[in-house]
């Protein structure tokens, strides 16, 4: 239920071809978003290696070796580099971004005369609740191999289809891309969730837990219900103590504190996408009074619900654009 609320606000993809030795640098999400997706609140960066080898490293973190079929994701949009071989020549992503944002990227190759690495690079703009709910517990860099299973193979096909869709000029292609990108984003998170180590914490680890995950699903499925900890524990088939302790260990907050955040994220989505009155939205997500809802909403978003709606609806959504390097 929670992942279905993810909205990709912009999506850019391009193919890169790099011959060893090469080195490619991407700045942090705030610099990238300012150029390619200024209306996006968060930017998730990823690279799929379709041929060859590479090494990736987020600033301040360990190196990650990549081979064909690996997809490396930077959930928080950290600055990072990718390379193959030793070279002092650095290809800056900032050189491509202005062209990419306008769909003007011409043929672009980089590197020397060695083995070729082909990479599909993606930039997905999303709303900030994706960060606060799903991504906060993830590392700065994560890797999955999309050729190790049927489900993973679908991710590669979807990414390739996104690139093909962007190259076409048919009507509705941008709407199709937006939905494909959302599905791709969620499926990638699900694949990573399947491979999480036991000690991992955060939203995805909580969702995977047999008992606590059931409680999380119930909160998502029925956010307006007047949940109490005993009710939630009973419905989840566990004790209050186990639920409270395990939920807090995995999520860093209590089930009811999480529910309060989830309700406000749903409310923000309804304010943006419907014309329902503020009181109706408040009731939709479990508040009994508009005043209580408005106070909670302002604490979370910094402005009252009505103002939030006006400001967000006044913004012109940025249309997804992309380009391809041949």
PDB file of C-alpha atoms in Angstrom:
ATOM      1  CA  UNK A   1       0.000   0.000   0.000  1.00  0.00           C
ATOM      2  CA  UNK A   2       2.750   2.445   0.904  1.00  0.00           C
ATOM      3  CA  UNK A   3       4.817   1.774  -2.198  1.00  0.00           C
ATOM      4  CA  UNK A   4       1.789   2.362  -4.402  1.00  0.00           C
ATOM      5  CA  UNK A   5       1.811   5.940  -3.123  1.00  0.00           C
ATOM      6  CA  UNK A   6       5.215   6.577  -4.688  1.00  0.00           C
ATOM      7  CA  UNK A   7       5.037   9.204  -7.428  1.00  0.00           C
ATOM      8  CA  UNK A   8       7.870   9.730  -9.867  1.00  0.00           C
ATOM      9  CA  UNK A   9       7.716  13.381 -10.892  1.00  0.00           C
ATOM     10  CA  UNK A  10      10.394  13.233 -13.571  1.00  0.00           C
ATOM     11  CA  UNK A  11      12.503  10.581 -15.225  1.00  0.00           C
ATOM     12  CA  UNK A  12      15.565  10.909 -17.399  1.00  0.00           C
ATOM     13  CA  UNK A  13      17.528   8.100 -19.003  1.00  0.00           C
ATOM     14  CA  UNK A  14      20.445   7.905 -21.392  1.00  0.00           C
ATOM     15  CA  UNK A  15      22.875   5.332 -22.719  1.00  0.00           C
ATOM     16  CA  UNK A  16      26.553   5.882 -22.084  1.00  0.00           C
ATOM     17  CA  UNK A  17      29.474   4.119 -23.777  1.00  0.00           C
ATOM     18  CA  UNK A  18      32.854   4.307 -22.059  1.00  0.00           C
ATOM     19  CA  UNK A  19      36.110   2.730 -23.244  1.00  0.00           C
ATOM     20  CA  UNK A  20      38.795   2.023 -20.643  1.00  0.00           C
ATOM     21  CA  UNK A  21      40.379   3.907 -19.097  1.00  0.00           C
ATOM     22  CA  UNK A  22      37.523   6.201 -18.126  1.00  0.00           C
ATOM     23  CA  UNK A  23      36.158   7.988 -15.083  1.00  0.00           C
ATOM     24  CA  UNK A  24      32.680   9.517 -14.687  1.00  0.00           C
ATOM     25  CA  UNK A  25      31.595  11.840 -11.849  1.00  0.00           C
ATOM     26  CA  UNK A  26      28.053  12.772 -10.803  1.00  0.00           C
ATOM     27  CA  UNK A  27      27.449  15.548  -8.247  1.00  0.00           C
ATOM     28  CA  UNK A  28      25.001  15.312  -5.349  1.00  0.00           C
ATOM     29  CA  UNK A  29      21.265  15.331  -6.043  1.00  0.00           C
ATOM     30  CA  UNK A  30      20.738  19.004  -5.220  1.00  0.00           C
ATOM     31  CA  UNK A  31      23.091  20.077  -8.009  1.00  0.00           C
ATOM     32  CA  UNK A  32      21.689  17.540 -10.458  1.00  0.00           C
ATOM     33  CA  UNK A  33      18.056  18.352  -9.650  1.00  0.00           C
ATOM     34  CA  UNK A  34      18.658  22.077 -10.041  1.00  0.00           C
ATOM     35  CA  UNK A  35      19.447  21.416 -13.702  1.00  0.00           C
ATOM     36  CA  UNK A  36      17.360  18.451 -14.795  1.00  0.00           C
ATOM     37  CA  UNK A  37      14.403  18.393 -12.405  1.00  0.00           C
ATOM     38  CA  UNK A  38      14.022  21.556 -10.282  1.00  0.00           C
ATOM     39  CA  UNK A  39      10.476  20.639  -9.226  1.00  0.00           C
ATOM     40  CA  UNK A  40      11.495  17.282  -7.749  1.00  0.00           C
ATOM     41  CA  UNK A  41      11.905  17.132  -3.979  1.00  0.00           C
ATOM     42  CA  UNK A  42      14.189  14.099  -4.104  1.00  0.00           C
ATOM     43  CA  UNK A  43      16.333  12.598  -6.837  1.00  0.00           C
ATOM     44  CA  UNK A  44      17.286   8.920  -6.940  1.00  0.00           C
ATOM     45  CA  UNK A  45      20.228   8.129  -9.213  1.00  0.00           C
ATOM     46  CA  UNK A  46      21.022   4.731 -10.700  1.00  0.00           C
ATOM     47  CA  UNK A  47      23.208   3.087 -13.322  1.00  0.00           C
ATOM     48  CA  UNK A  48      22.656  -0.261 -15.040  1.00  0.00           C
ATOM     49  CA  UNK A  49      25.767  -1.888 -16.477  1.00  0.00           C
ATOM     50  CA  UNK A  50      24.629  -3.675 -19.633  1.00  0.00           C
ATOM     51  CA  UNK A  51      28.083  -4.671 -20.898  1.00  0.00           C
ATOM     52  CA  UNK A  52      31.561  -4.679 -19.428  1.00  0.00           C
ATOM     53  CA  UNK A  53      32.823  -3.820 -15.969  1.00  0.00           C
ATOM     54  CA  UNK A  54      33.047  -0.798 -13.713  1.00  0.00           C
ATOM     55  CA  UNK A  55      33.657   0.319 -10.160  1.00  0.00           C
ATOM     56  CA  UNK A  56      31.391   2.736  -8.301  1.00  0.00           C
ATOM     57  CA  UNK A  57      31.894   4.698  -5.110  1.00  0.00           C
ATOM     58  CA  UNK A  58      29.715   7.183  -3.268  1.00  0.00           C
ATOM     59  CA  UNK A  59      31.584  10.016  -1.587  1.00  0.00           C
ATOM     60  CA  UNK A  60      32.984   8.782   1.724  1.00  0.00           C
ATOM     61  CA  UNK A  61      32.057   5.125   1.149  1.00  0.00           C
ATOM     62  CA  UNK A  62      33.698   1.912  -0.036  1.00  0.00           C
ATOM     63  CA  UNK A  63      34.116   0.929  -3.660  1.00  0.00           C
ATOM     64  CA  UNK A  64      31.562  -1.404  -5.264  1.00  0.00           C
ATOM     65  CA  UNK A  65      32.624  -3.659  -8.151  1.00  0.00           C
ATOM     66  CA  UNK A  66      30.122  -3.913 -11.004  1.00  0.00           C
ATOM     67  CA  UNK A  67      29.717  -6.378 -13.860  1.00  0.00           C
ATOM     68  CA  UNK A  68      27.160  -6.728 -16.641  1.00  0.00           C
ATOM     69  CA  UNK A  69      23.683  -7.041 -15.157  1.00  0.00           C
ATOM     70  CA  UNK A  70      24.449  -5.063 -12.012  1.00  0.00           C
ATOM     71  CA  UNK A  71      22.364  -2.033 -11.177  1.00  0.00           C
ATOM     72  CA  UNK A  72      23.793   0.380  -8.645  1.00  0.00           C
ATOM     73  CA  UNK A  73      21.403   2.782  -6.927  1.00  0.00           C
ATOM     74  CA  UNK A  74      22.142   5.947  -4.970  1.00  0.00           C
ATOM     75  CA  UNK A  75      18.892   6.280  -2.958  1.00  0.00           C
ATOM     76  CA  UNK A  76      19.844   9.609  -1.374  1.00  0.00           C
ATOM     77  CA  UNK A  77      21.370  11.095  -4.505  1.00  0.00           C
ATOM     78  CA  UNK A  78      24.911  11.150  -3.091  1.00  0.00           C
ATOM     79  CA  UNK A  79      27.773  12.460  -5.189  1.00  0.00           C
ATOM     80  CA  UNK A  80      29.599   9.518  -6.744  1.00  0.00           C
ATOM     81  CA  UNK A  81      32.089   8.341  -9.319  1.00  0.00           C
ATOM     82  CA  UNK A  82      32.291   5.358 -11.658  1.00  0.00           C
ATOM     83  CA  UNK A  83      35.363   4.188 -13.516  1.00  0.00           C
ATOM     84  CA  UNK A  84      37.263   1.410 -15.253  1.00  0.00           C
ATOM     85  CA  UNK A  85      41.044   1.632 -15.402  1.00  0.00           C
ATOM     86  CA  UNK A  86      43.369   4.375 -14.253  1.00  0.00           C
ATOM     87  CA  UNK A  87      43.057   7.837 -15.759  1.00  0.00           C
ATOM     88  CA  UNK A  88      43.347  11.412 -14.600  1.00  0.00           C
ATOM     89  CA  UNK A  89      40.760  12.543 -17.145  1.00  0.00           C
ATOM     90  CA  UNK A  90      37.399  12.959 -15.445  1.00  0.00           C
ATOM     91  CA  UNK A  91      34.143  13.068 -17.379  1.00  0.00           C
ATOM     92  CA  UNK A  92      31.771  15.315 -15.371  1.00  0.00           C
ATOM     93  CA  UNK A  93      28.048  14.588 -15.517  1.00  0.00           C
ATOM     94  CA  UNK A  94      27.497  18.324 -15.197  1.00  0.00           C
ATOM     95  CA  UNK A  95      28.715  18.595 -18.779  1.00  0.00           C
ATOM     96  CA  UNK A  96      25.766  16.504 -19.967  1.00  0.00           C
ATOM     97  CA  UNK A  97      22.965  17.595 -17.661  1.00  0.00           C
ATOM     98  CA  UNK A  98      21.921  20.855 -19.360  1.00  0.00           C
ATOM     99  CA  UNK A  99      21.666  19.065 -22.706  1.00  0.00           C
ATOM    100  CA  UNK A 100      19.950  16.092 -21.115  1.00  0.00           C
ATOM    101  CA  UNK A 101      17.335  18.317 -19.491  1.00  0.00           C
ATOM    102  CA  UNK A 102      16.484  19.781 -22.903  1.00  0.00           C
ATOM    103  CA  UNK A 103      16.581  16.489 -24.763  1.00  0.00           C
ATOM    104  CA  UNK A 104      19.550  17.734 -26.802  1.00  0.00           C
ATOM    105  CA  UNK A 105      22.233  15.229 -25.858  1.00  0.00           C
ATOM    106  CA  UNK A 106      24.251  14.411 -28.980  1.00  0.00           C
ATOM    107  CA  UNK A 107      26.423  11.374 -29.637  1.00  0.00           C
ATOM    108  CA  UNK A 108      28.798  11.111 -26.702  1.00  0.00           C
ATOM    109  CA  UNK A 109      31.529   8.594 -26.022  1.00  0.00           C
ATOM    110  CA  UNK A 110      34.343   8.828 -23.530  1.00  0.00           C
ATOM    111  CA  UNK A 111      37.561   7.146 -22.554  1.00  0.00           C
ATOM    112  CA  UNK A 112      40.474   5.455 -24.227  1.00  0.00           C
ATOM    113  CA  UNK A 113      40.919   2.471 -26.517  1.00  0.00           C
ATOM    114  CA  UNK A 114      40.344  -0.351 -24.035  1.00  0.00           C
ATOM    115  CA  UNK A 115      37.374  -2.602 -23.241  1.00  0.00           C
ATOM    116  CA  UNK A 116      33.988  -0.918 -23.535  1.00  0.00           C
ATOM    117  CA  UNK A 117      31.503  -0.549 -20.690  1.00  0.00           C
ATOM    118  CA  UNK A 118      27.937   0.318 -21.617  1.00  0.00           C
ATOM    119  CA  UNK A 119      25.718   1.879 -18.981  1.00  0.00           C
ATOM    120  CA  UNK A 120      22.128   3.086 -18.868  1.00  0.00           C
ATOM    121  CA  UNK A 121      21.980   5.998 -16.447  1.00  0.00           C
ATOM    122  CA  UNK A 122      18.742   7.062 -14.795  1.00  0.00           C
ATOM    123  CA  UNK A 123      17.615  10.051 -12.757  1.00  0.00           C
ATOM    124  CA  UNK A 124      14.252   9.652 -11.030  1.00  0.00           C
ATOM    125  CA  UNK A 125      12.645  12.651  -9.370  1.00  0.00           C
ATOM    126  CA  UNK A 126      10.238  11.801  -6.564  1.00  0.00           C
ATOM    127  CA  UNK A 127       8.354  13.366  -3.684  1.00  0.00           C
ATOM    128  CA  UNK A 128       9.981  13.776  -0.309  1.00  0.00           C
ATOM    129  CA  UNK A 129       7.815  11.168   1.428  1.00  0.00           C
ATOM    130  CA  UNK A 130       9.749   8.491  -0.482  1.00  0.00           C
ATOM    131  CA  UNK A 131      12.824   9.616   1.447  1.00  0.00           C
ATOM    132  CA  UNK A 132      11.127   9.845   4.819  1.00  0.00           C
ATOM    133  CA  UNK A 133       9.321   6.507   4.500  1.00  0.00           C
ATOM    134  CA  UNK A 134      11.236   4.110   2.267  1.00  0.00           C
ATOM    135  CA  UNK A 135      14.733   5.397   1.672  1.00  0.00           C
ATOM    136  CA  UNK A 136      15.912   6.695   5.024  1.00  0.00           C
ATOM    137  CA  UNK A 137      17.116   3.272   6.192  1.00  0.00           C
ATOM    138  CA  UNK A 138      18.997   2.461   2.998  1.00  0.00           C
ATOM    139  CA  UNK A 139      22.754   2.798   2.554  1.00  0.00           C
ATOM    140  CA  UNK A 140      24.250   5.528   0.389  1.00  0.00           C
ATOM    141  CA  UNK A 141      24.865   2.985  -2.363  1.00  0.00           C
ATOM    142  CA  UNK A 142      23.225  -0.368  -3.029  1.00  0.00           C
ATOM    143  CA  UNK A 143      23.678  -3.004  -5.707  1.00  0.00           C
ATOM    144  CA  UNK A 144      21.524  -5.768  -7.101  1.00  0.00           C
ATOM    145  CA  UNK A 145      22.041  -8.019 -10.102  1.00  0.00           C
ATOM    146  CA  UNK A 146      19.080  -7.976 -12.455  1.00  0.00           C
ATOM    147  CA  UNK A 147      20.168 -11.012 -14.470  1.00  0.00           C
ATOM    148  CA  UNK A 148      20.095 -13.496 -11.601  1.00  0.00           C
ATOM    149  CA  UNK A 149      16.332 -14.095 -11.669  1.00  0.00           C
ATOM    150  CA  UNK A 150      13.229 -13.702 -13.810  1.00  0.00           C
ATOM    151  CA  UNK A 151      12.029 -10.811 -11.658  1.00  0.00           C
ATOM    152  CA  UNK A 152      15.357  -9.057 -12.047  1.00  0.00           C
ATOM    153  CA  UNK A 153      15.346  -9.574 -15.802  1.00  0.00           C
ATOM    154  CA  UNK A 154      12.070  -7.656 -15.919  1.00  0.00           C
ATOM    155  CA  UNK A 155      13.833  -4.639 -14.400  1.00  0.00           C
ATOM    156  CA  UNK A 156      16.420  -4.616 -17.177  1.00  0.00           C
ATOM    157  CA  UNK A 157      13.744  -4.952 -19.849  1.00  0.00           C
ATOM    158  CA  UNK A 158      11.782  -2.104 -18.257  1.00  0.00           C
ATOM    159  CA  UNK A 159      14.832   0.170 -18.202  1.00  0.00           C
ATOM    160  CA  UNK A 160      15.584  -0.593 -21.836  1.00  0.00           C
ATOM    161  CA  UNK A 161      11.947   0.052 -22.701  1.00  0.00           C
ATOM    162  CA  UNK A 162      12.108   3.424 -20.942  1.00  0.00           C
ATOM    163  CA  UNK A 163      15.020   4.420 -23.162  1.00  0.00           C
ATOM    164  CA  UNK A 164      13.179   3.207 -26.273  1.00  0.00           C
ATOM    165  CA  UNK A 165      10.034   5.032 -25.206  1.00  0.00           C
ATOM    166  CA  UNK A 166      11.951   8.256 -24.830  1.00  0.00           C
ATOM    167  CA  UNK A 167      13.405   7.919 -28.309  1.00  0.00           C
ATOM    168  CA  UNK A 168       9.960   7.633 -29.836  1.00  0.00           C
ATOM    169  CA  UNK A 169       7.873  10.683 -30.623  1.00  0.00           C
ATOM    170  CA  UNK A 170       4.483   9.067 -30.209  1.00  0.00           C
ATOM    171  CA  UNK A 171       1.741  10.811 -28.289  1.00  0.00           C
ATOM    172  CA  UNK A 172       1.516   9.921 -24.624  1.00  0.00           C
ATOM    173  CA  UNK A 173       5.069   8.644 -24.350  1.00  0.00           C
ATOM    174  CA  UNK A 174       5.867  10.842 -21.342  1.00  0.00           C
ATOM    175  CA  UNK A 175       2.841   9.586 -19.418  1.00  0.00           C
ATOM    176  CA  UNK A 176       3.868   6.015 -20.203  1.00  0.00           C
ATOM    177  CA  UNK A 177       7.404   6.756 -19.055  1.00  0.00           C
ATOM    178  CA  UNK A 178       6.207   8.187 -15.748  1.00  0.00           C
ATOM    179  CA  UNK A 179       4.252   5.037 -14.911  1.00  0.00           C
ATOM    180  CA  UNK A 180       7.062   2.770 -16.064  1.00  0.00           C
ATOM    181  CA  UNK A 181       9.535   4.661 -13.912  1.00  0.00           C
ATOM    182  CA  UNK A 182       7.302   4.359 -10.839  1.00  0.00           C
ATOM    183  CA  UNK A 183       6.930   0.613 -11.348  1.00  0.00           C
ATOM    184  CA  UNK A 184      10.650   0.267 -11.974  1.00  0.00           C
ATOM    185  CA  UNK A 185      11.479   2.177  -8.788  1.00  0.00           C
ATOM    186  CA  UNK A 186       9.189   0.041  -6.628  1.00  0.00           C
ATOM    187  CA  UNK A 187      10.310  -3.250  -8.182  1.00  0.00           C
ATOM    188  CA  UNK A 188      13.956  -2.363  -7.603  1.00  0.00           C
ATOM    189  CA  UNK A 189      13.236  -1.628  -3.931  1.00  0.00           C
ATOM    190  CA  UNK A 190      11.393  -4.942  -3.630  1.00  0.00           C
ATOM    191  CA  UNK A 191      14.326  -6.810  -5.165  1.00  0.00           C
ATOM    192  CA  UNK A 192      16.705  -5.176  -2.732  1.00  0.00           C
ATOM    193  CA  UNK A 193      14.355  -5.930   0.161  1.00  0.00           C
ATOM    194  CA  UNK A 194      14.537  -9.638  -0.729  1.00  0.00           C
ATOM    195  CA  UNK A 195      18.327  -9.505  -0.389  1.00  0.00           C
ATOM    196  CA  UNK A 196      18.582  -7.428   2.800  1.00  0.00           C
ATOM    197  CA  UNK A 197      20.992  -8.778   5.433  1.00  0.00           C
ATOM    198  CA  UNK A 198      19.368  -9.716   8.778  1.00  0.00           C
ATOM    199  CA  UNK A 199      20.942  -6.815  10.670  1.00  0.00           C
ATOM    200  CA  UNK A 200      19.512  -4.135   8.356  1.00  0.00           C
ATOM    201  CA  UNK A 201      17.015  -1.664   9.815  1.00  0.00           C
ATOM    202  CA  UNK A 202      14.643   0.842   8.212  1.00  0.00           C
ATOM    203  CA  UNK A 203      11.343   0.727   6.363  1.00  0.00           C
ATOM    204  CA  UNK A 204      12.226  -2.043   3.921  1.00  0.00           C
ATOM    205  CA  UNK A 205      13.604  -4.267   6.676  1.00  0.00           C
ATOM    206  CA  UNK A 206      10.432  -3.672   8.684  1.00  0.00           C
ATOM    207  CA  UNK A 207       8.221  -4.563   5.734  1.00  0.00           C
ATOM    208  CA  UNK A 208      10.109  -7.850   5.311  1.00  0.00           C
ATOM    209  CA  UNK A 209       9.769  -8.896   8.955  1.00  0.00           C
ATOM    210  CA  UNK A 210       7.009 -11.561   9.331  1.00  0.00           C
ATOM    211  CA  UNK A 211       5.340 -10.029  12.398  1.00  0.00           C
ATOM    212  CA  UNK A 212       6.208  -6.359  12.249  1.00  0.00           C
ATOM    213  CA  UNK A 213       5.683  -6.337   8.500  1.00  0.00           C
ATOM    214  CA  UNK A 214       2.122  -7.491   9.056  1.00  0.00           C
ATOM    215  CA  UNK A 215       1.537  -4.583  11.436  1.00  0.00           C
ATOM    216  CA  UNK A 216       3.036  -2.182   8.915  1.00  0.00           C
ATOM    217  CA  UNK A 217       0.718  -3.518   6.210  1.00  0.00           C
ATOM    218  CA  UNK A 218      -2.309  -3.062   8.471  1.00  0.00           C
ATOM    219  CA  UNK A 219      -1.395   0.559   9.163  1.00  0.00           C
ATOM    220  CA  UNK A 220      -1.057   1.200   5.444  1.00  0.00           C
ATOM    221  CA  UNK A 221      -4.244  -0.640   4.568  1.00  0.00           C
ATOM    222  CA  UNK A 222      -6.431   1.094   7.169  1.00  0.00           C
ATOM    223  CA  UNK A 223      -4.778   4.386   8.142  1.00  0.00           C
ATOM    224  CA  UNK A 224      -8.032   6.013   9.277  1.00  0.00           C
ATOM    225  CA  UNK A 225      -8.773   3.305  11.815  1.00  0.00           C
ATOM    226  CA  UNK A 226      -8.381   4.350  15.469  1.00  0.00           C
ATOM    227  CA  UNK A 227      -5.519   1.953  16.083  1.00  0.00           C
ATOM    228  CA  UNK A 228      -4.172   1.211  19.547  1.00  0.00           C
ATOM    229  CA  UNK A 229      -1.074  -0.843  20.228  1.00  0.00           C
ATOM    230  CA  UNK A 230      -3.115  -3.753  21.688  1.00  0.00           C
ATOM    231  CA  UNK A 231      -5.422  -3.745  18.634  1.00  0.00           C
ATOM    232  CA  UNK A 232      -2.499  -3.724  16.240  1.00  0.00           C
ATOM    233  CA  UNK A 233      -0.642  -6.469  18.105  1.00  0.00           C
ATOM    234  CA  UNK A 234      -3.736  -8.667  18.178  1.00  0.00           C
ATOM    235  CA  UNK A 235      -4.391  -8.167  14.458  1.00  0.00           C
ATOM    236  CA  UNK A 236      -0.732  -8.931  13.712  1.00  0.00           C
ATOM    237  CA  UNK A 237      -0.729 -12.124  15.744  1.00  0.00           C
ATOM    238  CA  UNK A 238       1.933 -11.034  18.193  1.00  0.00           C
ATOM    239  CA  UNK A 239       2.233  -9.527  21.664  1.00  0.00           C
ATOM    240  CA  UNK A 240       2.285  -5.826  22.451  1.00  0.00           C
ATOM    241  CA  UNK A 241       5.776  -6.080  23.898  1.00  0.00           C
ATOM    242  CA  UNK A 242       7.244  -7.918  20.917  1.00  0.00           C
ATOM    243  CA  UNK A 243       5.562  -5.588  18.434  1.00  0.00           C
ATOM    244  CA  UNK A 244       6.581  -2.398  20.239  1.00  0.00           C
ATOM    245  CA  UNK A 245      10.182  -3.491  20.807  1.00  0.00           C
ATOM    246  CA  UNK A 246      10.786  -4.943  17.357  1.00  0.00           C
ATOM    247  CA  UNK A 247       9.048  -2.094  15.525  1.00  0.00           C
ATOM    248  CA  UNK A 248      11.110   0.475  17.429  1.00  0.00           C
ATOM    249  CA  UNK A 249      14.345  -1.423  16.752  1.00  0.00           C
ATOM    250  CA  UNK A 250      13.691  -1.671  13.024  1.00  0.00           C
ATOM    251  CA  UNK A 251      12.014   1.686  12.427  1.00  0.00           C
ATOM    252  CA  UNK A 252      13.411   3.859  15.175  1.00  0.00           C
ATOM    253  CA  UNK A 253       9.928   4.916  16.302  1.00  0.00           C
ATOM    254  CA  UNK A 254       6.727   3.421  17.691  1.00  0.00           C
ATOM    255  CA  UNK A 255       3.955   1.987  15.476  1.00  0.00           C
ATOM    256  CA  UNK A 256       1.611   4.852  16.337  1.00  0.00           C
ATOM    257  CA  UNK A 257       4.257   7.497  15.669  1.00  0.00           C
ATOM    258  CA  UNK A 258       4.804   5.933  12.263  1.00  0.00           C
ATOM    259  CA  UNK A 259       1.054   5.885  11.663  1.00  0.00           C
ATOM    260  CA  UNK A 260       0.884   9.620  12.378  1.00  0.00           C
ATOM    261  CA  UNK A 261       3.570  10.278   9.741  1.00  0.00           C
ATOM    262  CA  UNK A 262       1.891   7.987   7.227  1.00  0.00           C
ATOM    263  CA  UNK A 263      -1.466   9.720   7.681  1.00  0.00           C
ATOM    264  CA  UNK A 264       0.084  13.103   6.986  1.00  0.00           C
ATOM    265  CA  UNK A 265       1.841  11.835   3.862  1.00  0.00           C
ATOM    266  CA  UNK A 266      -1.462  10.470   2.576  1.00  0.00           C
ATOM    267  CA  UNK A 267      -3.142  13.758   3.415  1.00  0.00           C
ATOM    268  CA  UNK A 268      -0.519  15.700   1.481  1.00  0.00           C
ATOM    269  CA  UNK A 269      -1.126  13.470  -1.536  1.00  0.00           C
ATOM    270  CA  UNK A 270      -4.903  13.998  -1.328  1.00  0.00           C
ATOM    271  CA  UNK A 271      -4.493  17.754  -1.030  1.00  0.00           C
ATOM    272  CA  UNK A 272      -2.446  17.764  -4.213  1.00  0.00           C
ATOM    273  CA  UNK A 273      -4.546  15.371  -6.272  1.00  0.00           C
ATOM    274  CA  UNK A 274      -8.148  15.983  -5.190  1.00  0.00           C
ATOM    275  CA  UNK A 275     -10.495  18.890  -4.527  1.00  0.00           C
ATOM    276  CA  UNK A 276     -11.775  17.486  -1.265  1.00  0.00           C
ATOM    277  CA  UNK A 277     -12.117  20.017   1.529  1.00  0.00           C
ATOM    278  CA  UNK A 278      -9.495  20.103   4.247  1.00  0.00           C
ATOM    279  CA  UNK A 279     -11.928  18.646   6.786  1.00  0.00           C
ATOM    280  CA  UNK A 280     -12.770  15.797   4.407  1.00  0.00           C
ATOM    281  CA  UNK A 281      -9.091  15.033   3.881  1.00  0.00           C
ATOM    282  CA  UNK A 282      -8.571  15.090   7.645  1.00  0.00           C
ATOM    283  CA  UNK A 283     -11.361  12.561   8.139  1.00  0.00           C
ATOM    284  CA  UNK A 284     -10.059  10.417   5.268  1.00  0.00           C
ATOM    285  CA  UNK A 285      -6.800   9.827   7.112  1.00  0.00           C
ATOM    286  CA  UNK A 286      -8.162   9.399  10.624  1.00  0.00           C
ATOM    287  CA  UNK A 287      -8.394  12.844  12.210  1.00  0.00           C
ATOM    288  CA  UNK A 288     -11.573  13.770  14.051  1.00  0.00           C
ATOM    289  CA  UNK A 289     -11.164  17.535  13.782  1.00  0.00           C
ATOM    290  CA  UNK A 290      -9.817  19.935  11.183  1.00  0.00           C
ATOM    291  CA  UNK A 291      -7.992  21.915  13.867  1.00  0.00           C
ATOM    292  CA  UNK A 292      -6.015  18.922  15.134  1.00  0.00           C
ATOM    293  CA  UNK A 293      -5.198  17.898  11.583  1.00  0.00           C
ATOM    294  CA  UNK A 294      -4.053  21.403  10.633  1.00  0.00           C
ATOM    295  CA  UNK A 295      -1.749  21.632  13.647  1.00  0.00           C
ATOM    296  CA  UNK A 296      -0.162  18.265  12.900  1.00  0.00           C
ATOM    297  CA  UNK A 297       0.142  19.052   9.202  1.00  0.00           C
ATOM    298  CA  UNK A 298       1.829  22.377   9.864  1.00  0.00           C
ATOM    299  CA  UNK A 299       4.357  20.737  12.185  1.00  0.00           C
ATOM    300  CA  UNK A 300       5.236  18.236   9.462  1.00  0.00           C
ATOM    301  CA  UNK A 301       5.196  20.459   6.366  1.00  0.00           C
ATOM    302  CA  UNK A 302       5.762  23.945   7.730  1.00  0.00           C
ATOM    303  CA  UNK A 303       2.538  25.419   6.325  1.00  0.00           C
ATOM    304  CA  UNK A 304      -1.211  24.866   6.886  1.00  0.00           C
ATOM    305  CA  UNK A 305      -2.997  22.360   4.609  1.00  0.00           C
ATOM    306  CA  UNK A 306      -4.821  24.985   2.532  1.00  0.00           C
ATOM    307  CA  UNK A 307      -1.639  26.913   1.822  1.00  0.00           C
ATOM    308  CA  UNK A 308       0.214  23.701   1.009  1.00  0.00           C
ATOM    309  CA  UNK A 309      -2.464  22.860  -1.553  1.00  0.00           C
ATOM    310  CA  UNK A 310      -2.347  26.318  -3.155  1.00  0.00           C
ATOM    311  CA  UNK A 311       1.409  26.374  -3.420  1.00  0.00           C
ATOM    312  CA  UNK A 312       1.771  22.864  -4.757  1.00  0.00           C
ATOM    313  CA  UNK A 313      -1.004  23.193  -7.304  1.00  0.00           C
ATOM    314  CA  UNK A 314       0.488  26.477  -8.483  1.00  0.00           C
ATOM    315  CA  UNK A 315       3.695  24.708  -9.364  1.00  0.00           C
ATOM    316  CA  UNK A 316       3.925  23.535 -12.913  1.00  0.00           C
ATOM    317  CA  UNK A 317       4.919  19.869 -12.911  1.00  0.00           C
ATOM    318  CA  UNK A 318       8.062  19.272 -14.838  1.00  0.00           C
ATOM    319  CA  UNK A 319       7.528  16.994 -17.765  1.00  0.00           C
ATOM    320  CA  UNK A 320       9.837  14.040 -18.022  1.00  0.00           C
ATOM    321  CA  UNK A 321      12.543  14.498 -20.578  1.00  0.00           C
ATOM    322  CA  UNK A 322      15.462  12.399 -21.602  1.00  0.00           C
ATOM    323  CA  UNK A 323      18.103  11.884 -24.187  1.00  0.00           C
ATOM    324  CA  UNK A 324      20.362   9.212 -25.485  1.00  0.00           C
ATOM    325  CA  UNK A 325      24.089   9.020 -26.055  1.00  0.00           C
ATOM    326  CA  UNK A 326      24.905   6.736 -28.926  1.00  0.00           C
TER     327      UNK A 326
END
